[in-house]
């Protein structure tokens, strides 16, 4: 590549679906040697789109790695084969290196060098406006993509690491204690926005197919707005007490905004504030859950579920839940009653495979969360379905691969329907408790002691329930 001419570089760009960059590369006479000498600042001046910047830097980085990293990779393989002879076959070896690389990424992440205007705002400790937030998110997304070597699918832990780094460096961005969830949601939405138009990336196409997307498929909102005359679409009518209401415009706006990839969260908060009375009326009148979620789809978002709980109780349930698990996890795991529990046995087996402090803490908090009903002698099937089908009608968690950092999944189910996907055990536990209050669902007797314990800590009762 070092000896390539400008035309050869242009052909290389074309083969990698970067044809839009060819005129600029010709104008600046970027040869192979110049291409390999580009740094971050040069790429930003040369290429306008953040996504193209990330892909180009990734390709250059991979070329350097392929050229200089073969010896170190072979040495690493020998070390691995000596310590872990069982993983040295094909797919296991690939999985091992992916895991090792992810842990290196999370332990060494540093925030990118933001542009000058962003630095000025952050240096003055001013809360950025909407456009400045977008710029910060764009740079974080591009930086994560470089760390992930072009992948557009970070996992939950990687989102957490980046947002934590941002809020630790600039604590004033954590507005009213909700900053973490807001910035994380904005970062996820940015990745969705970047992935949406991509039709030629193998990983993106594979994930689109996995989650039900088909090439040429239109989004629900555009289909509803532009449905042809010969297609009969069943449209459910609004409840009678919503018709001709002054709230109708707010509700329509919320429905339309929910269908968007990038959402105006500040305005969503305002509209949810304005419509809380009619929402509470629907819930108190025992309207079907599907009707409530159809009118107020943002209740499917964990942040809005927590916010609704706070509007009702003036308590930040997510922050409280994090504190509960951090304080009680070691005590719960040391109890005799859970010593031979399958969850605890699974935890102990997985703890032996890791040494990273953050990973060990995450696993222990997850186990403590799942063991709570067993501690109180309650029915654990009404609390969480671990690697099995959800059967309870009341709010319950679905948990898959709880101790696998890369593939663990948490979801909240109500009436056997998935309400929300959740990032980790703390968010899952907070969402479970919030769902009972937000949707005014009576607590089953067979899980009463567990929820009473959690609620006494969340609501700061003078004499809170204690572990048995």
Short mmCIF file of C-alpha atoms in Angstrom, two decimals:
data_model
loop_
_atom_site.label_atom_id
_atom_site.label_comp_id
_atom_site.label_asym_id
_atom_site.label_seq_id
_atom_site.Cartn_x
_atom_site.Cartn_y
_atom_site.Cartn_z
CA UNK A 1 0.00 0.00 0.00
CA UNK A 2 2.93 2.39 0.68
CA UNK A 3 3.73 2.53 -3.06
CA UNK A 4 0.18 3.04 -4.31
CA UNK A 5 -0.63 5.92 -6.62
CA UNK A 6 -3.56 8.27 -6.07
CA UNK A 7 -5.68 6.26 -8.54
CA UNK A 8 -4.93 3.01 -6.74
CA UNK A 9 -6.03 4.60 -3.46
CA UNK A 10 -9.26 5.75 -5.17
CA UNK A 11 -9.92 2.21 -6.43
CA UNK A 12 -9.31 0.90 -2.91
CA UNK A 13 -11.86 3.38 -1.52
CA UNK A 14 -14.39 2.34 -4.15
CA UNK A 15 -14.03 -1.35 -3.24
CA UNK A 16 -14.80 -0.49 0.40
CA UNK A 17 -17.95 1.51 -0.38
CA UNK A 18 -16.24 4.84 0.29
CA UNK A 19 -16.68 6.16 -3.23
CA UNK A 20 -17.98 9.51 -1.93
CA UNK A 21 -14.47 10.32 -0.72
CA UNK A 22 -12.74 9.85 -4.10
CA UNK A 23 -13.08 13.49 -5.40
CA UNK A 24 -11.59 14.89 -2.18
CA UNK A 25 -8.75 12.35 -2.18
CA UNK A 26 -7.92 13.24 -5.79
CA UNK A 27 -8.02 16.95 -5.01
CA UNK A 28 -5.66 16.52 -2.04
CA UNK A 29 -3.46 14.01 -3.98
CA UNK A 30 -3.60 11.34 -1.27
CA UNK A 31 -1.27 8.51 -2.31
CA UNK A 32 -0.72 5.25 -0.48
CA UNK A 33 2.09 6.66 1.65
CA UNK A 34 0.01 9.74 2.51
CA UNK A 35 -2.98 7.54 3.36
CA UNK A 36 -0.99 5.53 5.90
CA UNK A 37 0.38 8.75 7.45
CA UNK A 38 -3.08 10.25 8.14
CA UNK A 39 -3.89 10.97 11.79
CA UNK A 40 -7.23 11.72 13.46
CA UNK A 41 -7.02 15.47 12.87
CA UNK A 42 -6.16 15.06 9.18
CA UNK A 43 -9.03 12.61 8.65
CA UNK A 44 -11.48 15.04 10.27
CA UNK A 45 -10.36 17.78 7.86
CA UNK A 46 -10.43 15.47 4.86
CA UNK A 47 -13.72 13.64 5.52
CA UNK A 48 -16.94 15.36 6.62
CA UNK A 49 -19.11 12.46 7.76
CA UNK A 50 -18.39 10.97 11.19
CA UNK A 51 -19.23 7.46 10.00
CA UNK A 52 -16.78 7.68 7.08
CA UNK A 53 -14.09 9.02 9.43
CA UNK A 54 -14.51 6.05 11.73
CA UNK A 55 -14.46 3.48 8.90
CA UNK A 56 -11.40 5.06 7.23
CA UNK A 57 -9.39 5.21 10.45
CA UNK A 58 -10.39 1.63 11.20
CA UNK A 59 -9.14 0.41 7.81
CA UNK A 60 -5.82 2.22 8.21
CA UNK A 61 -5.43 0.85 11.74
CA UNK A 62 -6.15 -2.70 10.59
CA UNK A 63 -3.52 -2.44 7.85
CA UNK A 64 -0.88 -1.37 10.39
CA UNK A 65 -1.93 -4.16 12.73
CA UNK A 66 -1.74 -6.80 10.00
CA UNK A 67 1.70 -5.60 9.07
CA UNK A 68 3.25 -5.39 12.53
CA UNK A 69 1.11 -7.59 14.76
CA UNK A 70 1.67 -11.10 13.42
CA UNK A 71 4.63 -11.86 15.70
CA UNK A 72 2.87 -10.66 18.85
CA UNK A 73 -0.27 -12.61 17.91
CA UNK A 74 1.66 -15.85 17.45
CA UNK A 75 3.40 -15.30 20.80
CA UNK A 76 0.04 -14.71 22.45
CA UNK A 77 -1.31 -17.92 20.91
CA UNK A 78 1.58 -19.89 22.40
CA UNK A 79 0.90 -18.42 25.84
CA UNK A 80 -2.79 -19.19 25.56
CA UNK A 81 -2.13 -22.74 24.42
CA UNK A 82 0.07 -23.32 27.47
CA UNK A 83 -2.39 -21.87 30.00
CA UNK A 84 -5.67 -22.84 28.34
CA UNK A 85 -5.12 -25.86 26.09
CA UNK A 86 -8.86 -26.48 25.88
CA UNK A 87 -9.60 -23.17 24.05
CA UNK A 88 -7.05 -23.49 21.26
CA UNK A 89 -9.48 -24.91 18.70
CA UNK A 90 -11.14 -22.77 16.00
CA UNK A 91 -14.26 -21.10 17.32
CA UNK A 92 -13.19 -21.25 20.99
CA UNK A 93 -9.94 -19.45 20.19
CA UNK A 94 -11.79 -16.71 18.32
CA UNK A 95 -14.21 -16.31 21.24
CA UNK A 96 -11.31 -16.15 23.70
CA UNK A 97 -9.55 -13.36 21.83
CA UNK A 98 -12.81 -11.43 21.40
CA UNK A 99 -13.42 -11.64 25.13
CA UNK A 100 -9.83 -10.66 25.96
CA UNK A 101 -9.99 -7.71 23.56
CA UNK A 102 -13.28 -6.47 25.06
CA UNK A 103 -11.79 -6.48 28.57
CA UNK A 104 -8.73 -4.59 27.35
CA UNK A 105 -11.02 -2.05 25.68
CA UNK A 106 -13.08 -1.38 28.81
CA UNK A 107 -10.05 -1.12 31.10
CA UNK A 108 -8.13 1.32 28.88
CA UNK A 109 -10.85 3.57 27.45
CA UNK A 110 -10.12 7.33 27.42
CA UNK A 111 -12.42 10.07 26.19
CA UNK A 112 -11.67 11.50 22.72
CA UNK A 113 -10.17 14.92 22.15
CA UNK A 114 -13.31 17.00 21.62
CA UNK A 115 -13.35 19.95 19.14
CA UNK A 116 -12.41 23.39 20.40
CA UNK A 117 -15.96 24.76 20.76
CA UNK A 118 -17.06 21.69 22.72
CA UNK A 119 -14.00 22.01 24.97
CA UNK A 120 -14.89 25.64 25.70
CA UNK A 121 -18.42 24.75 26.79
CA UNK A 122 -17.19 21.88 28.94
CA UNK A 123 -14.39 23.98 30.45
CA UNK A 124 -16.94 26.61 31.52
CA UNK A 125 -19.02 23.85 33.11
CA UNK A 126 -22.05 24.99 31.17
CA UNK A 127 -24.87 22.60 30.50
CA UNK A 128 -24.74 22.09 26.70
CA UNK A 129 -27.74 22.88 24.54
CA UNK A 130 -29.40 20.36 22.21
CA UNK A 131 -27.06 20.93 19.23
CA UNK A 132 -23.96 20.73 21.41
CA UNK A 133 -25.22 17.47 22.97
CA UNK A 134 -25.56 16.03 19.50
CA UNK A 135 -21.95 16.99 18.69
CA UNK A 136 -20.67 15.34 21.86
CA UNK A 137 -22.64 12.18 21.12
CA UNK A 138 -21.40 12.11 17.51
CA UNK A 139 -17.77 12.25 18.63
CA UNK A 140 -18.33 9.57 21.29
CA UNK A 141 -19.99 7.30 18.74
CA UNK A 142 -17.16 7.76 16.23
CA UNK A 143 -14.57 7.16 18.95
CA UNK A 144 -16.31 3.98 20.14
CA UNK A 145 -16.48 2.73 16.56
CA UNK A 146 -12.72 3.16 16.26
CA UNK A 147 -12.14 1.27 19.51
CA UNK A 148 -14.46 -1.47 18.25
CA UNK A 149 -12.55 -1.64 14.95
CA UNK A 150 -15.49 -0.57 12.83
CA UNK A 151 -18.23 -2.51 14.64
CA UNK A 152 -21.49 -0.61 15.12
CA UNK A 153 -22.78 -2.93 17.87
CA UNK A 154 -21.30 -2.07 21.29
CA UNK A 155 -22.49 -4.18 24.20
CA UNK A 156 -24.07 -2.82 27.36
CA UNK A 157 -20.86 -2.80 29.37
CA UNK A 158 -19.08 -0.75 26.70
CA UNK A 159 -21.88 1.82 26.68
CA UNK A 160 -21.60 1.98 30.48
CA UNK A 161 -17.83 2.49 30.38
CA UNK A 162 -18.05 5.39 27.90
CA UNK A 163 -20.90 7.18 29.69
CA UNK A 164 -19.24 6.71 33.08
CA UNK A 165 -16.00 8.16 31.67
CA UNK A 166 -17.93 11.18 30.35
CA UNK A 167 -19.74 11.85 33.65
CA UNK A 168 -16.61 11.32 35.76
CA UNK A 169 -14.71 13.83 33.64
CA UNK A 170 -17.63 16.31 33.57
CA UNK A 171 -19.89 15.68 36.62
CA UNK A 172 -22.11 18.68 35.82
CA UNK A 173 -23.51 16.71 32.84
CA UNK A 174 -25.27 14.39 35.30
CA UNK A 175 -28.40 16.52 35.48
CA UNK A 176 -30.61 15.79 38.50
CA UNK A 177 -29.11 12.33 38.77
CA UNK A 178 -30.64 11.23 35.45
CA UNK A 179 -27.60 12.02 33.29
CA UNK A 180 -26.34 8.46 33.00
CA UNK A 181 -29.55 7.08 31.49
CA UNK A 182 -30.05 10.13 29.23
CA UNK A 183 -26.54 10.09 27.77
CA UNK A 184 -26.56 6.31 27.38
CA UNK A 185 -29.91 6.39 25.55
CA UNK A 186 -28.67 9.21 23.29
CA UNK A 187 -25.51 7.23 22.48
CA UNK A 188 -27.54 4.11 21.66
CA UNK A 189 -29.87 6.16 19.46
CA UNK A 190 -26.86 7.59 17.61
CA UNK A 191 -25.59 4.09 16.80
CA UNK A 192 -29.08 3.13 15.56
CA UNK A 193 -29.15 6.26 13.38
CA UNK A 194 -25.76 5.40 11.85
CA UNK A 195 -26.73 1.75 11.25
CA UNK A 196 -30.15 2.41 9.75
CA UNK A 197 -29.13 3.41 6.17
CA UNK A 198 -26.32 0.85 5.89
CA UNK A 199 -27.16 -1.93 3.44
CA UNK A 200 -23.73 -3.36 2.57
CA UNK A 201 -22.16 -4.18 5.94
CA UNK A 202 -22.30 -7.88 6.77
CA UNK A 203 -22.68 -7.43 10.53
CA UNK A 204 -25.41 -4.80 10.18
CA UNK A 205 -27.38 -6.93 7.70
CA UNK A 206 -27.03 -9.99 9.91
CA UNK A 207 -28.39 -8.14 12.94
CA UNK A 208 -31.19 -6.52 10.94
CA UNK A 209 -32.33 -9.97 9.81
CA UNK A 210 -31.96 -11.30 13.35
CA UNK A 211 -34.35 -8.68 14.71
CA UNK A 212 -36.98 -8.98 11.98
CA UNK A 213 -35.86 -6.31 9.50
CA UNK A 214 -35.99 -7.19 5.78
CA UNK A 215 -34.43 -5.30 2.93
CA UNK A 216 -36.89 -2.75 1.57
CA UNK A 217 -39.02 -2.86 4.71
CA UNK A 218 -40.48 0.50 5.68
CA UNK A 219 -40.83 1.80 9.18
CA UNK A 220 -44.19 1.55 10.91
CA UNK A 221 -44.71 5.29 11.06
CA UNK A 222 -44.19 5.85 7.33
CA UNK A 223 -46.39 2.85 6.53
CA UNK A 224 -49.20 4.20 8.66
CA UNK A 225 -48.94 7.62 7.04
CA UNK A 226 -48.67 6.39 3.44
CA UNK A 227 -50.71 3.17 3.40
CA UNK A 228 -52.19 2.38 -0.05
CA UNK A 229 -55.95 2.33 -0.57
CA UNK A 230 -56.08 -1.36 -1.40
CA UNK A 231 -54.47 -2.39 1.88
CA UNK A 232 -56.85 -2.85 4.78
CA UNK A 233 -55.16 -1.92 8.07
CA UNK A 234 -56.95 -2.51 11.34
CA UNK A 235 -56.73 0.69 13.37
CA UNK A 236 -57.76 0.52 17.01
CA UNK A 237 -59.87 3.43 18.15
CA UNK A 238 -58.89 5.65 21.04
CA UNK A 239 -60.77 5.15 24.31
CA UNK A 240 -63.93 7.26 24.47
CA UNK A 241 -62.62 9.62 27.13
CA UNK A 242 -59.60 10.52 24.95
CA UNK A 243 -61.63 11.69 21.96
CA UNK A 244 -62.02 15.44 21.49
CA UNK A 245 -59.66 15.92 24.44
CA UNK A 246 -57.31 18.88 24.74
CA UNK A 247 -54.62 16.24 25.34
CA UNK A 248 -55.11 14.72 21.90
CA UNK A 249 -52.33 16.74 20.26
CA UNK A 250 -49.85 15.85 23.01
CA UNK A 251 -50.70 12.15 22.74
CA UNK A 252 -50.36 12.17 18.94
CA UNK A 253 -47.00 13.90 19.23
CA UNK A 254 -45.76 11.28 21.73
CA UNK A 255 -46.81 8.44 19.41
CA UNK A 256 -45.04 10.01 16.44
CA UNK A 257 -41.92 10.81 18.44
CA UNK A 258 -41.72 7.23 19.74
CA UNK A 259 -41.36 5.98 16.15
CA UNK A 260 -38.31 8.17 15.52
CA UNK A 261 -34.73 7.01 15.88
CA UNK A 262 -33.51 10.28 17.39
CA UNK A 263 -35.96 11.62 19.95
CA UNK A 264 -36.36 14.98 21.60
CA UNK A 265 -36.18 13.68 25.16
CA UNK A 266 -36.64 17.08 26.76
CA UNK A 267 -39.94 17.58 24.95
CA UNK A 268 -40.94 13.97 25.70
CA UNK A 269 -40.51 14.75 29.41
CA UNK A 270 -42.69 17.85 29.04
CA UNK A 271 -45.46 15.99 27.19
CA UNK A 272 -45.41 13.15 29.72
CA UNK A 273 -45.74 15.70 32.53
CA UNK A 274 -48.72 17.33 30.84
CA UNK A 275 -50.50 14.04 30.17
CA UNK A 276 -49.93 12.34 33.52
CA UNK A 277 -53.48 12.99 34.74
CA UNK A 278 -55.14 11.20 31.84
CA UNK A 279 -52.57 8.40 32.05
CA UNK A 280 -53.27 7.85 35.73
CA UNK A 281 -56.99 7.90 34.99
CA UNK A 282 -56.59 5.10 32.44
CA UNK A 283 -54.58 3.04 34.92
CA UNK A 284 -56.96 3.63 37.85
CA UNK A 285 -59.90 2.66 35.60
CA UNK A 286 -58.12 -0.65 34.93
CA UNK A 287 -57.71 -0.03 31.19
CA UNK A 288 -56.00 -2.97 29.43
CA UNK A 289 -52.23 -2.68 29.47
CA UNK A 290 -52.03 -2.85 25.67
CA UNK A 291 -54.29 0.24 25.46
CA UNK A 292 -52.16 2.15 27.94
CA UNK A 293 -48.97 1.33 26.04
CA UNK A 294 -50.58 2.15 22.71
CA UNK A 295 -51.53 5.63 23.92
CA UNK A 296 -48.32 6.16 25.93
CA UNK A 297 -45.65 4.00 24.25
CA UNK A 298 -42.81 5.78 26.08
CA UNK A 299 -43.70 3.78 29.20
CA UNK A 300 -41.82 0.99 27.46
CA UNK A 301 -38.59 2.99 27.91
CA UNK A 302 -36.90 2.24 31.25
CA UNK A 303 -36.01 5.90 31.79
CA UNK A 304 -39.64 7.01 31.38
CA UNK A 305 -40.82 4.15 33.60
CA UNK A 306 -38.43 5.38 36.33
CA UNK A 307 -39.48 8.96 35.73
CA UNK A 308 -43.15 8.05 36.08
CA UNK A 309 -42.33 6.35 39.38
CA UNK A 310 -40.55 9.51 40.52
CA UNK A 311 -43.53 11.69 39.55
CA UNK A 312 -45.72 9.47 41.74
CA UNK A 313 -43.38 8.96 44.70
CA UNK A 314 -40.64 11.66 44.47
CA UNK A 315 -38.06 8.86 44.67
CA UNK A 316 -35.25 8.07 42.21
CA UNK A 317 -35.71 4.31 42.10
CA UNK A 318 -32.75 3.58 39.82
CA UNK A 319 -30.24 5.32 42.08
CA UNK A 320 -31.80 3.68 45.15
CA UNK A 321 -31.59 0.21 43.57
CA UNK A 322 -27.92 0.63 42.70
CA UNK A 323 -27.25 1.45 46.36
CA UNK A 324 -29.31 -1.51 47.61
CA UNK A 325 -27.41 -4.05 45.51
CA UNK A 326 -24.01 -2.56 46.32
CA UNK A 327 -24.73 -2.64 50.06
CA UNK A 328 -26.50 -6.00 50.35
CA UNK A 329 -24.94 -8.20 47.63
CA UNK A 330 -22.11 -9.58 49.83
CA UNK A 331 -24.52 -10.23 52.74
CA UNK A 332 -27.01 -12.02 50.50
CA UNK A 333 -24.34 -14.26 48.96
CA UNK A 334 -22.99 -15.21 52.39
CA UNK A 335 -26.35 -16.52 53.69
CA UNK A 336 -26.58 -20.24 54.31
CA UNK A 337 -30.00 -20.48 52.65
CA UNK A 338 -28.54 -19.70 49.21
CA UNK A 339 -25.33 -21.72 49.49
CA UNK A 340 -26.58 -24.63 47.37
CA UNK A 341 -28.87 -22.57 45.14
CA UNK A 342 -28.25 -23.20 41.39
CA UNK A 343 -27.77 -19.45 40.84
CA UNK A 344 -25.05 -19.31 43.50
CA UNK A 345 -23.37 -22.43 42.13
CA UNK A 346 -23.41 -20.90 38.64
CA UNK A 347 -21.93 -17.70 40.07
CA UNK A 348 -19.06 -19.49 41.84
CA UNK A 349 -18.15 -21.36 38.65
CA UNK A 350 -18.02 -18.12 36.66
CA UNK A 351 -16.08 -16.19 39.31
CA UNK A 352 -13.17 -18.61 38.86
CA UNK A 353 -12.85 -17.59 35.20
CA UNK A 354 -12.38 -13.85 35.80
CA UNK A 355 -10.08 -11.57 37.75
CA UNK A 356 -11.28 -8.10 36.72
CA UNK A 357 -12.76 -6.27 39.71
CA UNK A 358 -15.59 -4.64 37.74
CA UNK A 359 -16.66 -7.96 36.20
CA UNK A 360 -16.63 -9.74 39.57
CA UNK A 361 -18.68 -6.97 41.18
CA UNK A 362 -21.19 -7.07 38.29
CA UNK A 363 -21.60 -10.85 38.63
CA UNK A 364 -22.10 -10.70 42.40
CA UNK A 365 -24.73 -7.96 42.14
CA UNK A 366 -26.54 -9.96 39.44
CA UNK A 367 -26.55 -13.10 41.61
CA UNK A 368 -27.74 -11.14 44.67
CA UNK A 369 -30.60 -9.70 42.64
CA UNK A 370 -31.73 -13.13 41.40
CA UNK A 371 -31.38 -14.78 44.83
CA UNK A 372 -33.55 -12.26 46.71
CA UNK A 373 -36.82 -14.28 46.59
CA UNK A 374 -35.02 -17.42 47.79
CA UNK A 375 -33.63 -15.47 50.75
CA UNK A 376 -37.17 -14.55 51.83
CA UNK A 377 -38.68 -17.94 50.99
CA UNK A 378 -40.76 -16.47 48.14
CA UNK A 379 -41.62 -17.98 44.75
CA UNK A 380 -38.69 -17.11 42.48
CA UNK A 381 -40.76 -17.83 39.33
CA UNK A 382 -42.81 -14.69 40.13
CA UNK A 383 -39.60 -12.67 40.30
CA UNK A 384 -37.34 -13.81 37.44
CA UNK A 385 -37.29 -16.50 34.76
CA UNK A 386 -33.63 -17.41 34.33
CA UNK A 387 -32.89 -19.07 30.98
CA UNK A 388 -36.50 -20.21 30.69
CA UNK A 389 -39.89 -19.05 29.43
CA UNK A 390 -41.82 -16.42 31.36
CA UNK A 391 -45.04 -17.86 32.83
CA UNK A 392 -46.17 -15.24 35.38
CA UNK A 393 -48.82 -12.67 34.45
CA UNK A 394 -47.63 -10.10 36.99
CA UNK A 395 -44.40 -8.10 36.36
CA UNK A 396 -41.46 -10.48 36.14
CA UNK A 397 -37.92 -10.40 34.75
CA UNK A 398 -36.64 -12.56 31.91
CA UNK A 399 -32.91 -13.20 32.31
CA UNK A 400 -30.69 -14.99 29.81
CA UNK A 401 -27.03 -15.91 30.42
CA UNK A 402 -26.85 -13.82 33.62
CA UNK A 403 -23.11 -14.25 34.16
CA UNK A 404 -21.91 -13.88 30.58
CA UNK A 405 -20.72 -10.28 30.24
CA UNK A 406 -21.03 -10.36 26.45
CA UNK A 407 -24.40 -12.08 25.98
CA UNK A 408 -26.46 -11.49 29.14
CA UNK A 409 -29.95 -10.15 28.48
CA UNK A 410 -32.54 -8.65 30.83
CA UNK A 411 -36.15 -7.85 29.95
CA UNK A 412 -39.25 -6.84 31.89
CA UNK A 413 -42.44 -8.78 31.14
CA UNK A 414 -45.99 -7.81 32.13
CA UNK A 415 -48.92 -10.07 31.25
CA UNK A 416 -46.43 -12.39 29.51
CA UNK A 417 -45.56 -9.64 27.01
CA UNK A 418 -42.15 -7.98 26.84
CA UNK A 419 -42.45 -4.42 28.09
CA UNK A 420 -38.82 -3.25 27.98
CA UNK A 421 -35.29 -4.46 27.37
CA UNK A 422 -32.91 -3.59 30.21
CA UNK A 423 -29.17 -3.10 30.42
CA UNK A 424 -28.19 -4.85 33.64
CA UNK A 425 -29.42 -6.29 36.93
CA UNK A 426 -29.78 -2.93 38.70
CA UNK A 427 -31.93 -1.49 35.93
CA UNK A 428 -33.92 -4.74 35.81
CA UNK A 429 -34.61 -4.73 39.56
CA UNK A 430 -35.59 -1.05 39.50
CA UNK A 431 -37.91 -1.63 36.53
CA UNK A 432 -39.60 -4.59 38.26
CA UNK A 433 -40.41 -2.61 41.41
CA UNK A 434 -41.45 0.46 39.39
CA UNK A 435 -43.82 -1.57 37.18
CA UNK A 436 -45.97 -2.65 40.16
CA UNK A 437 -46.43 0.99 41.21
CA UNK A 438 -46.69 2.66 37.80
CA UNK A 439 -49.32 0.21 36.48
CA UNK A 440 -51.00 -0.19 39.88
CA UNK A 441 -50.64 -3.98 39.89
CA UNK A 442 -51.31 -5.82 43.19
CA UNK A 443 -48.31 -7.69 44.51
CA UNK A 444 -48.77 -11.50 44.60
CA UNK A 445 -48.60 -12.96 48.09
CA UNK A 446 -45.92 -15.44 47.01
CA UNK A 447 -43.49 -12.59 46.27
CA UNK A 448 -44.74 -10.10 48.87
CA UNK A 449 -41.84 -10.31 51.36
CA UNK A 450 -39.21 -9.70 48.69
CA UNK A 451 -40.93 -6.62 47.29
CA UNK A 452 -41.72 -5.32 50.78
CA UNK A 453 -38.00 -5.49 51.62
CA UNK A 454 -37.06 -3.58 48.44
CA UNK A 455 -39.80 -0.98 48.84
CA UNK A 456 -38.89 -0.29 52.47
CA UNK A 457 -35.35 0.57 51.32
CA UNK A 458 -36.48 2.58 48.30
CA UNK A 459 -38.97 4.64 50.31
CA UNK A 460 -36.54 5.02 53.22
CA UNK A 461 -38.93 3.63 55.82
CA UNK A 462 -37.79 4.44 59.36
CA UNK A 463 -37.60 0.76 60.29
CA UNK A 464 -36.89 -0.95 56.95
CA UNK A 465 -37.37 -4.66 56.46
CA UNK A 466 -34.16 -6.62 56.96
CA UNK A 467 -32.65 -9.78 55.59
CA UNK A 468 -33.77 -12.86 57.51
#
